[in-house]
């Protein structure tokens, strides 16, 4: 195999498994070459990944060391993701009754979701989270893609208790959008007590659901180390949680004039 | 930039966006090199991707032509995914009451989900689907990752009507596991009439839910062109749908002896 073939293969293997550590010996074995050759290949792979602009290759020193691909996003590309999201959310055909917007096509589109997940992965790369958590349903794809980039398992909090979840812990909470009591439940098997989780969700209005998630995790002795939401509603100004990271802010949805106000989060990085 | 750097960058860019067509001019522009140079780079990238074993680079001829990365999986790697799934499902700690198994940790693990999605992507690469569809909740990650590999949007069928889905079409159906009537609903905005969908779900017992999905899609004039399920229960032998593709078959769950019977699908490709 030529150097360019090995470098290409290294780039692909690392990209298919973000945040997973590969030893140099792994590549020595699959290419049947010496460690010094792989070291030179890796230097070229590092330059290649930097040129592609999707992230970087990090070296981990020590006995359990190796290399891993860390997905990231440049401020310019993050701005493109935000601008695209703003443009889509302003489409008047999304306006539903009662100030609601149809966003399923956005939240279920792999290309858009990957862009948002890349922003979350970069923001929370040093959160030391053991899991990415979300509440069903529309936030699952972006939570899952963020987890893919961070190489973490996902926890999905359910609205109803399911027999297939085994023993569960449930709470009742007040969502931000109405004052009707709602329920959420988590399997006792979902995570080890003492773990840390990163919450990722598609939308936040008053922060009631996020506050509920923090509460249910504290019931099972799990700490929330960060919260990312794709879209945060500007109203109400006073949220039930204070520490959250939105990609865009959603303002007034005017049903009469068919306009939607959306502002990117300018403090993104 | 050296050739090896360009080849590595090409491999990474293609891998980050499976099934998306990139023109050769795109790479000429970002690397500031001639088309003949990029053609040689692409030949090396093709060899690199083949060596990595995750798929292949396909050339699309014609005016709107270019190259795309097609994720695939070798029969050997597919067998590893199946064997790992069998091993995990046999763990006695998963056995819940009533013959149920706890599988959330499997269905929410990016590494495992990627393996299963790669099998579905290879199986259904020529299905001509416009969307990947699933029903909430546990099948969403594998459906979404399959959609990522096939570069298709996802449709999530809901159990309850939500205001944020706009106008919906609903049906009542009998799931396989009980004879209690259940409901599913789909947003009328989810897909264009005349489209084709590929159904991907985590589990199938009697096939009642899948039959319901086929039915609800026929109500909105959408054709189902394939069905993949991660785990298909062996019982009941007589399913409500005949055409489905499982990764593994789940047999007897013996609560007394703490054993679980799981068999890989031997006709996988």
JSON list of C-alpha atoms in Angstrom, two decimals, chain A residues 114-264:
[
{"chain": "A", "resi": 114, "resn": "UNK", "atom": "CA", "xyz": [-25.14, 16.74, 12.11]},
{"chain": "A", "resi": 115, "resn": "UNK", "atom": "CA", "xyz": [-24.40, 20.47, 11.97]},
{"chain": "A", "resi": 116, "resn": "UNK", "atom": "CA", "xyz": [-26.18, 21.14, 15.26]},
{"chain": "A", "resi": 117, "resn": "UNK", "atom": "CA", "xyz": [-24.62, 18.08, 16.91]},
{"chain": "A", "resi": 118, "resn": "UNK", "atom": "CA", "xyz": [-21.17, 19.27, 15.84]},
{"chain": "A", "resi": 119, "resn": "UNK", "atom": "CA", "xyz": [-21.80, 22.58, 17.60]},
{"chain": "A", "resi": 120, "resn": "UNK", "atom": "CA", "xyz": [-22.88, 20.75, 20.76]},
{"chain": "A", "resi": 121, "resn": "UNK", "atom": "CA", "xyz": [-19.93, 18.34, 20.56]},
{"chain": "A", "resi": 122, "resn": "UNK", "atom": "CA", "xyz": [-17.49, 21.23, 20.30]},
{"chain": "A", "resi": 123, "resn": "UNK", "atom": "CA", "xyz": [-19.17, 23.17, 23.11]},
{"chain": "A", "resi": 124, "resn": "UNK", "atom": "CA", "xyz": [-19.31, 20.22, 25.51]},
{"chain": "A", "resi": 125, "resn": "UNK", "atom": "CA", "xyz": [-16.10, 18.39, 24.56]},
{"chain": "A", "resi": 126, "resn": "UNK", "atom": "CA", "xyz": [-14.64, 18.98, 28.04]},
{"chain": "A", "resi": 127, "resn": "UNK", "atom": "CA", "xyz": [-17.82, 18.39, 30.04]},
{"chain": "A", "resi": 128, "resn": "UNK", "atom": "CA", "xyz": [-16.61, 14.95, 31.22]},
{"chain": "A", "resi": 129, "resn": "UNK", "atom": "CA", "xyz": [-20.09, 13.59, 30.61]},
{"chain": "A", "resi": 130, "resn": "UNK", "atom": "CA", "xyz": [-20.60, 9.82, 30.73]},
{"chain": "A", "resi": 131, "resn": "UNK", "atom": "CA", "xyz": [-23.92, 9.96, 28.87]},
{"chain": "A", "resi": 132, "resn": "UNK", "atom": "CA", "xyz": [-25.97, 12.21, 26.63]},
{"chain": "A", "resi": 133, "resn": "UNK", "atom": "CA", "xyz": [-29.57, 12.42, 27.86]},
{"chain": "A", "resi": 134, "resn": "UNK", "atom": "CA", "xyz": [-32.74, 13.61, 26.21]},
{"chain": "A", "resi": 135, "resn": "UNK", "atom": "CA", "xyz": [-36.50, 13.31, 26.63]},
{"chain": "A", "resi": 136, "resn": "UNK", "atom": "CA", "xyz": [-38.58, 11.67, 23.92]},
{"chain": "A", "resi": 137, "resn": "UNK", "atom": "CA", "xyz": [-39.22, 12.32, 21.03]},
{"chain": "A", "resi": 138, "resn": "UNK", "atom": "CA", "xyz": [-38.04, 15.12, 18.76]},
{"chain": "A", "resi": 139, "resn": "UNK", "atom": "CA", "xyz": [-34.67, 15.69, 20.45]},
{"chain": "A", "resi": 140, "resn": "UNK", "atom": "CA", "xyz": [-33.53, 12.08, 20.09]},
{"chain": "A", "resi": 141, "resn": "UNK", "atom": "CA", "xyz": [-31.76, 12.46, 16.70]},
{"chain": "A", "resi": 142, "resn": "UNK", "atom": "CA", "xyz": [-29.67, 15.50, 17.72]},
{"chain": "A", "resi": 143, "resn": "UNK", "atom": "CA", "xyz": [-28.89, 13.94, 21.12]},
{"chain": "A", "resi": 144, "resn": "UNK", "atom": "CA", "xyz": [-27.90, 10.70, 19.42]},
{"chain": "A", "resi": 145, "resn": "UNK", "atom": "CA", "xyz": [-25.69, 12.41, 16.83]},
{"chain": "A", "resi": 146, "resn": "UNK", "atom": "CA", "xyz": [-24.00, 14.47, 19.57]},
{"chain": "A", "resi": 147, "resn": "UNK", "atom": "CA", "xyz": [-23.41, 11.19, 21.45]},
{"chain": "A", "resi": 148, "resn": "UNK", "atom": "CA", "xyz": [-21.94, 9.67, 18.27]},
{"chain": "A", "resi": 149, "resn": "UNK", "atom": "CA", "xyz": [-19.47, 12.57, 18.00]},
{"chain": "A", "resi": 150, "resn": "UNK", "atom": "CA", "xyz": [-18.55, 12.31, 21.71]},
{"chain": "A", "resi": 151, "resn": "UNK", "atom": "CA", "xyz": [-18.57, 8.47, 21.71]},
{"chain": "A", "resi": 152, "resn": "UNK", "atom": "CA", "xyz": [-21.06, 8.32, 24.59]},
{"chain": "A", "resi": 153, "resn": "UNK", "atom": "CA", "xyz": [-24.20, 6.25, 25.16]},
{"chain": "A", "resi": 154, "resn": "UNK", "atom": "CA", "xyz": [-27.61, 7.91, 25.21]},
{"chain": "A", "resi": 155, "resn": "UNK", "atom": "CA", "xyz": [-30.31, 7.93, 27.87]},
{"chain": "A", "resi": 156, "resn": "UNK", "atom": "CA", "xyz": [-33.86, 8.58, 26.68]},
{"chain": "A", "resi": 157, "resn": "UNK", "atom": "CA", "xyz": [-36.29, 9.74, 29.36]},
{"chain": "A", "resi": 158, "resn": "UNK", "atom": "CA", "xyz": [-39.79, 8.46, 28.66]},
{"chain": "A", "resi": 159, "resn": "UNK", "atom": "CA", "xyz": [-43.11, 10.26, 29.07]},
{"chain": "A", "resi": 160, "resn": "UNK", "atom": "CA", "xyz": [-44.79, 7.05, 30.17]},
{"chain": "A", "resi": 161, "resn": "UNK", "atom": "CA", "xyz": [-43.53, 4.02, 32.04]},
{"chain": "A", "resi": 162, "resn": "UNK", "atom": "CA", "xyz": [-42.93, 1.06, 29.73]},
{"chain": "A", "resi": 163, "resn": "UNK", "atom": "CA", "xyz": [-42.67, -2.57, 30.80]},
{"chain": "A", "resi": 164, "resn": "UNK", "atom": "CA", "xyz": [-39.54, -2.93, 28.68]},
{"chain": "A", "resi": 165, "resn": "UNK", "atom": "CA", "xyz": [-37.74, -0.32, 30.80]},
{"chain": "A", "resi": 166, "resn": "UNK", "atom": "CA", "xyz": [-37.76, -2.53, 33.92]},
{"chain": "A", "resi": 167, "resn": "UNK", "atom": "CA", "xyz": [-37.90, -0.75, 37.28]},
{"chain": "A", "resi": 168, "resn": "UNK", "atom": "CA", "xyz": [-38.24, 2.99, 36.78]},
{"chain": "A", "resi": 169, "resn": "UNK", "atom": "CA", "xyz": [-38.12, 6.22, 38.75]},
{"chain": "A", "resi": 170, "resn": "UNK", "atom": "CA", "xyz": [-40.82, 8.76, 37.86]},
{"chain": "A", "resi": 171, "resn": "UNK", "atom": "CA", "xyz": [-41.54, 12.37, 38.68]},
{"chain": "A", "resi": 172, "resn": "UNK", "atom": "CA", "xyz": [-44.37, 14.76, 38.00]},
{"chain": "A", "resi": 173, "resn": "UNK", "atom": "CA", "xyz": [-43.44, 18.23, 36.77]},
{"chain": "A", "resi": 174, "resn": "UNK", "atom": "CA", "xyz": [-44.86, 21.41, 35.31]},
{"chain": "A", "resi": 175, "resn": "UNK", "atom": "CA", "xyz": [-43.69, 21.99, 31.71]},
{"chain": "A", "resi": 176, "resn": "UNK", "atom": "CA", "xyz": [-43.12, 25.59, 30.70]},
{"chain": "A", "resi": 177, "resn": "UNK", "atom": "CA", "xyz": [-45.79, 25.63, 28.01]},
{"chain": "A", "resi": 178, "resn": "UNK", "atom": "CA", "xyz": [-48.80, 24.87, 30.20]},
{"chain": "A", "resi": 179, "resn": "UNK", "atom": "CA", "xyz": [-49.59, 24.45, 33.85]},
{"chain": "A", "resi": 180, "resn": "UNK", "atom": "CA", "xyz": [-50.87, 20.91, 33.38]},
{"chain": "A", "resi": 181, "resn": "UNK", "atom": "CA", "xyz": [-48.90, 18.39, 35.44]},
{"chain": "A", "resi": 182, "resn": "UNK", "atom": "CA", "xyz": [-46.83, 15.99, 33.30]},
{"chain": "A", "resi": 183, "resn": "UNK", "atom": "CA", "xyz": [-44.89, 12.85, 34.04]},
{"chain": "A", "resi": 184, "resn": "UNK", "atom": "CA", "xyz": [-41.44, 11.64, 33.06]},
{"chain": "A", "resi": 185, "resn": "UNK", "atom": "CA", "xyz": [-39.75, 8.37, 33.92]},
{"chain": "A", "resi": 186, "resn": "UNK", "atom": "CA", "xyz": [-36.29, 6.85, 33.70]},
{"chain": "A", "resi": 187, "resn": "UNK", "atom": "CA", "xyz": [-35.18, 3.25, 33.90]},
{"chain": "A", "resi": 188, "resn": "UNK", "atom": "CA", "xyz": [-33.14, 2.46, 37.00]},
{"chain": "A", "resi": 189, "resn": "UNK", "atom": "CA", "xyz": [-30.83, 0.55, 34.67]},
{"chain": "A", "resi": 190, "resn": "UNK", "atom": "CA", "xyz": [-30.19, 3.57, 32.44]},
{"chain": "A", "resi": 191, "resn": "UNK", "atom": "CA", "xyz": [-27.07, 4.84, 34.24]},
{"chain": "A", "resi": 192, "resn": "UNK", "atom": "CA", "xyz": [-24.81, 4.13, 37.19]},
{"chain": "A", "resi": 193, "resn": "UNK", "atom": "CA", "xyz": [-25.34, 6.36, 40.23]},
{"chain": "A", "resi": 194, "resn": "UNK", "atom": "CA", "xyz": [-22.55, 8.92, 40.40]},
{"chain": "A", "resi": 195, "resn": "UNK", "atom": "CA", "xyz": [-22.45, 9.37, 36.62]},
{"chain": "A", "resi": 196, "resn": "UNK", "atom": "CA", "xyz": [-22.47, 12.68, 34.76]},
{"chain": "A", "resi": 197, "resn": "UNK", "atom": "CA", "xyz": [-24.87, 13.51, 31.95]},
{"chain": "A", "resi": 198, "resn": "UNK", "atom": "CA", "xyz": [-25.12, 16.13, 29.25]},
{"chain": "A", "resi": 199, "resn": "UNK", "atom": "CA", "xyz": [-28.72, 17.08, 28.36]},
{"chain": "A", "resi": 200, "resn": "UNK", "atom": "CA", "xyz": [-29.45, 17.73, 24.67]},
{"chain": "A", "resi": 201, "resn": "UNK", "atom": "CA", "xyz": [-32.94, 18.64, 23.45]},
{"chain": "A", "resi": 202, "resn": "UNK", "atom": "CA", "xyz": [-34.58, 20.17, 20.41]},
{"chain": "A", "resi": 203, "resn": "UNK", "atom": "CA", "xyz": [-36.58, 22.94, 22.04]},
{"chain": "A", "resi": 204, "resn": "UNK", "atom": "CA", "xyz": [-36.96, 24.84, 25.30]},
{"chain": "A", "resi": 205, "resn": "UNK", "atom": "CA", "xyz": [-39.66, 27.32, 26.20]},
{"chain": "A", "resi": 206, "resn": "UNK", "atom": "CA", "xyz": [-39.88, 27.95, 29.93]},
{"chain": "A", "resi": 207, "resn": "UNK", "atom": "CA", "xyz": [-37.35, 25.33, 30.91]},
{"chain": "A", "resi": 208, "resn": "UNK", "atom": "CA", "xyz": [-39.87, 23.18, 32.81]},
{"chain": "A", "resi": 209, "resn": "UNK", "atom": "CA", "xyz": [-38.91, 19.95, 31.05]},
{"chain": "A", "resi": 210, "resn": "UNK", "atom": "CA", "xyz": [-35.18, 20.59, 31.51]},
{"chain": "A", "resi": 211, "resn": "UNK", "atom": "CA", "xyz": [-35.76, 21.37, 35.18]},
{"chain": "A", "resi": 212, "resn": "UNK", "atom": "CA", "xyz": [-37.71, 18.09, 35.40]},
{"chain": "A", "resi": 213, "resn": "UNK", "atom": "CA", "xyz": [-34.82, 16.20, 33.79]},
{"chain": "A", "resi": 214, "resn": "UNK", "atom": "CA", "xyz": [-32.33, 17.69, 36.27]},
{"chain": "A", "resi": 215, "resn": "UNK", "atom": "CA", "xyz": [-34.70, 16.69, 39.08]},
{"chain": "A", "resi": 216, "resn": "UNK", "atom": "CA", "xyz": [-35.22, 13.11, 37.91]},
{"chain": "A", "resi": 217, "resn": "UNK", "atom": "CA", "xyz": [-31.46, 12.66, 37.53]},
{"chain": "A", "resi": 218, "resn": "UNK", "atom": "CA", "xyz": [-30.86, 13.95, 41.05]},
{"chain": "A", "resi": 219, "resn": "UNK", "atom": "CA", "xyz": [-33.33, 11.27, 42.26]},
{"chain": "A", "resi": 220, "resn": "UNK", "atom": "CA", "xyz": [-31.01, 8.60, 40.83]},
{"chain": "A", "resi": 221, "resn": "UNK", "atom": "CA", "xyz": [-27.82, 10.37, 41.98]},
{"chain": "A", "resi": 222, "resn": "UNK", "atom": "CA", "xyz": [-26.72, 11.55, 38.54]},
{"chain": "A", "resi": 223, "resn": "UNK", "atom": "CA", "xyz": [-25.22, 14.96, 37.93]},
{"chain": "A", "resi": 224, "resn": "UNK", "atom": "CA", "xyz": [-26.11, 17.18, 34.96]},
{"chain": "A", "resi": 225, "resn": "UNK", "atom": "CA", "xyz": [-22.92, 18.79, 33.64]},
{"chain": "A", "resi": 226, "resn": "UNK", "atom": "CA", "xyz": [-24.36, 20.75, 30.71]},
{"chain": "A", "resi": 227, "resn": "UNK", "atom": "CA", "xyz": [-27.51, 21.51, 28.73]},
{"chain": "A", "resi": 228, "resn": "UNK", "atom": "CA", "xyz": [-27.75, 22.19, 25.01]},
{"chain": "A", "resi": 229, "resn": "UNK", "atom": "CA", "xyz": [-30.97, 23.05, 23.18]},
{"chain": "A", "resi": 230, "resn": "UNK", "atom": "CA", "xyz": [-31.30, 23.56, 19.45]},
{"chain": "A", "resi": 231, "resn": "UNK", "atom": "CA", "xyz": [-33.98, 26.25, 19.75]},
{"chain": "A", "resi": 232, "resn": "UNK", "atom": "CA", "xyz": [-34.68, 28.33, 22.86]},
{"chain": "A", "resi": 233, "resn": "UNK", "atom": "CA", "xyz": [-37.80, 30.44, 22.95]},
{"chain": "A", "resi": 234, "resn": "UNK", "atom": "CA", "xyz": [-37.11, 34.04, 24.00]},
{"chain": "A", "resi": 235, "resn": "UNK", "atom": "CA", "xyz": [-40.36, 34.20, 25.99]},
{"chain": "A", "resi": 236, "resn": "UNK", "atom": "CA", "xyz": [-40.73, 33.77, 28.90]},
{"chain": "A", "resi": 237, "resn": "UNK", "atom": "CA", "xyz": [-37.61, 35.73, 29.77]},
{"chain": "A", "resi": 238, "resn": "UNK", "atom": "CA", "xyz": [-37.52, 34.12, 33.19]},
{"chain": "A", "resi": 239, "resn": "UNK", "atom": "CA", "xyz": [-36.68, 30.44, 32.65]},
{"chain": "A", "resi": 240, "resn": "UNK", "atom": "CA", "xyz": [-36.91, 27.65, 35.20]},
{"chain": "A", "resi": 241, "resn": "UNK", "atom": "CA", "xyz": [-33.24, 26.82, 34.51]},
{"chain": "A", "resi": 242, "resn": "UNK", "atom": "CA", "xyz": [-30.40, 29.32, 34.13]},
{"chain": "A", "resi": 243, "resn": "UNK", "atom": "CA", "xyz": [-27.55, 27.35, 32.61]},
{"chain": "A", "resi": 244, "resn": "UNK", "atom": "CA", "xyz": [-28.34, 26.31, 29.04]},
{"chain": "A", "resi": 245, "resn": "UNK", "atom": "CA", "xyz": [-26.71, 26.69, 25.64]},
{"chain": "A", "resi": 246, "resn": "UNK", "atom": "CA", "xyz": [-29.00, 27.38, 22.65]},
{"chain": "A", "resi": 247, "resn": "UNK", "atom": "CA", "xyz": [-28.02, 27.34, 18.98]},
{"chain": "A", "resi": 248, "resn": "UNK", "atom": "CA", "xyz": [-30.72, 29.86, 18.06]},
{"chain": "A", "resi": 249, "resn": "UNK", "atom": "CA", "xyz": [-33.28, 31.97, 19.91]},
{"chain": "A", "resi": 250, "resn": "UNK", "atom": "CA", "xyz": [-36.89, 31.95, 18.71]},
{"chain": "A", "resi": 251, "resn": "UNK", "atom": "CA", "xyz": [-38.79, 35.20, 19.10]},
{"chain": "A", "resi": 252, "resn": "UNK", "atom": "CA", "xyz": [-42.28, 36.26, 18.08]},
{"chain": "A", "resi": 253, "resn": "UNK", "atom": "CA", "xyz": [-44.30, 34.00, 15.79]},
{"chain": "A", "resi": 254, "resn": "UNK", "atom": "CA", "xyz": [-46.78, 36.37, 14.14]},
{"chain": "A", "resi": 255, "resn": "UNK", "atom": "CA", "xyz": [-49.68, 34.36, 12.70]},
{"chain": "A", "resi": 256, "resn": "UNK", "atom": "CA", "xyz": [-51.32, 37.39, 11.08]},
{"chain": "A", "resi": 257, "resn": "UNK", "atom": "CA", "xyz": [-48.33, 38.75, 9.20]},
{"chain": "A", "resi": 258, "resn": "UNK", "atom": "CA", "xyz": [-46.78, 35.29, 8.78]},
{"chain": "A", "resi": 259, "resn": "UNK", "atom": "CA", "xyz": [-43.44, 36.28, 10.23]},
{"chain": "A", "resi": 260, "resn": "UNK", "atom": "CA", "xyz": [-41.11, 34.43, 12.58]},
{"chain": "A", "resi": 261, "resn": "UNK", "atom": "CA", "xyz": [-38.36, 36.12, 14.54]},
{"chain": "A", "resi": 262, "resn": "UNK", "atom": "CA", "xyz": [-35.19, 34.01, 14.95]},
{"chain": "A", "resi": 263, "resn": "UNK", "atom": "CA", "xyz": [-31.81, 35.17, 16.23]},
{"chain": "A", "resi": 264, "resn": "UNK", "atom": "CA", "xyz": [-28.60, 33.12, 16.31]}
]
